[in-house]
Coordinates of C-alpha atoms in Angstrom, one line a residue:
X1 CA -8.3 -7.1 -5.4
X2 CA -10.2 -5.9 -2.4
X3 CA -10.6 -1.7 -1.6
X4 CA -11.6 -0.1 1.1
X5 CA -15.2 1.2 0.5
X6 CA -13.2 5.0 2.0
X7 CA -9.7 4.4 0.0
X8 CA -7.0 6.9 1.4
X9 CA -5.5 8.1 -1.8
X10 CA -1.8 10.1 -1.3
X11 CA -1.6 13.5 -2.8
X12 CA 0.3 12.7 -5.7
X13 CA -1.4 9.8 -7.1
X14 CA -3.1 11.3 -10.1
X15 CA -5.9 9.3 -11.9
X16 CA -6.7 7.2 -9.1
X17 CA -9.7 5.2 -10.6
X18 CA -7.1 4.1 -13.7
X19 CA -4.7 2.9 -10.9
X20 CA -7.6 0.6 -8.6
X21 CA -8.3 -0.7 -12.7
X22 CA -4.2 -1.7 -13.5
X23 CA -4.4 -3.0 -10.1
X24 CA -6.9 -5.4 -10.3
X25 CA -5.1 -6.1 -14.0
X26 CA -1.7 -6.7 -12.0
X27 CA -0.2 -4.3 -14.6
X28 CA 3.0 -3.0 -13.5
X29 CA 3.0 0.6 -12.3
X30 CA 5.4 2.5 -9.6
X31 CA 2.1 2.6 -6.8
X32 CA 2.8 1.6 -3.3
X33 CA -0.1 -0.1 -1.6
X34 CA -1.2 0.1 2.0
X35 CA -3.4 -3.1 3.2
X36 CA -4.8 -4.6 6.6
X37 CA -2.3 -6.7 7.7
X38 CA -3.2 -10.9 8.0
X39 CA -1.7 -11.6 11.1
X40 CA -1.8 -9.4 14.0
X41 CA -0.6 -6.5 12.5
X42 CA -2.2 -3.8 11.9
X43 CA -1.0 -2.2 8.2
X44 CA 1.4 -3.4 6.2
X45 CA 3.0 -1.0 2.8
X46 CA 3.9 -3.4 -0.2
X47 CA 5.0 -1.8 -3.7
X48 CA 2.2 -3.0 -6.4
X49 CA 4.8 -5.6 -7.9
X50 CA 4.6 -7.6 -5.0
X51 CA 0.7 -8.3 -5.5
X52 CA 1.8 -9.5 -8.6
X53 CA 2.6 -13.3 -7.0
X54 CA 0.5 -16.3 -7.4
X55 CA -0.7 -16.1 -3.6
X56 CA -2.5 -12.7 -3.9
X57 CA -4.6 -13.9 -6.6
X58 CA -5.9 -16.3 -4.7
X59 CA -5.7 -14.7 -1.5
X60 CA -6.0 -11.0 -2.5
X61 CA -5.5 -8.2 0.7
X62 CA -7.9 -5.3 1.6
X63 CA -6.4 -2.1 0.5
X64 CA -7.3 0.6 2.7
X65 CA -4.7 3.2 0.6
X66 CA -2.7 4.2 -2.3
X67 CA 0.4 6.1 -2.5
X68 CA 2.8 7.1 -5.1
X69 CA 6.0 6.9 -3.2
X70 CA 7.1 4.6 0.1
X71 CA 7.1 8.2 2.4
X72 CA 3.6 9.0 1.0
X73 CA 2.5 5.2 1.9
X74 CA 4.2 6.2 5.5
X75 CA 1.6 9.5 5.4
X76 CA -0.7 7.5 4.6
X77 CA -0.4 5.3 7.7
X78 CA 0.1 8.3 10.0
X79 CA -2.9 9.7 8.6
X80 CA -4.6 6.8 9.6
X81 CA -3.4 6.2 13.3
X82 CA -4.1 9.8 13.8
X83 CA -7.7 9.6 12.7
X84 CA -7.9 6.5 14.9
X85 CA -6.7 8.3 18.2
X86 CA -9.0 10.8 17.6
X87 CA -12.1 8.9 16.7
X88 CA -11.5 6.5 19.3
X89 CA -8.5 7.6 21.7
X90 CA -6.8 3.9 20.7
X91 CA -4.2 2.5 17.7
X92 CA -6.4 -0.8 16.4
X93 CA -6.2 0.2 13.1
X94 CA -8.3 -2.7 11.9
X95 CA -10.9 -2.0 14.8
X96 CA -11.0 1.7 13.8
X97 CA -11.7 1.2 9.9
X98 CA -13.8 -1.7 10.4
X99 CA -16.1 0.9 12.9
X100 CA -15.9 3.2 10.0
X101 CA -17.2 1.5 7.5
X102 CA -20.2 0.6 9.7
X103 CA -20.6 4.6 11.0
X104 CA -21.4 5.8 7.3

């Protein structure tokens, strides 16, 4: 598993550095993820069981945030386009957290 050097965590996911570890051990756990999209998406929310398939160990997603619940994982997203808009007055997601990680 990739993450996000700046990992949005929801408000309700307690322990968050136990659930990065039983992600990256695939163990199963009621966590929805929010990762940078392949394609030309821009986000995409997938519940942790999904990561689980052969393909994502090989080919493992960036995970830019954590949530406890699907509607948190929405938050989480809105959160993030609104920090976009107002850092720089656009929606590419990818663009803005890619900028981010090079500002700091």
């Amino acid at each position: 598993m990739k993450f996000y050097k700046y990992l949005y965590i929801g408000d309700t996911v307690k322990e968050p550095g136990r659930v990065k570890r039983r992600l990256k051990l695939h163990a199963g756990q009621m966590i929805y993820v929010v990762c940078l999209a392949q394609g030309d998406d821009q986000l995409e929310i997938y519940h942790c069981a999904y990561l689980k398939q052969r393909y994502y160990r090989h080919h493992p997603p960036v995970i830019v945030g954590i949530a406890a619940s699907y509607d948190e994982a929405v938050e989480l997203v809105v959160r993030i386009t609104k920090e976009s808009l107002l850092a720089t007055g656009g929606c590419d997601l990818k663009a803005y957290l890619k900028l981010r990680t090079k500002k700091v």
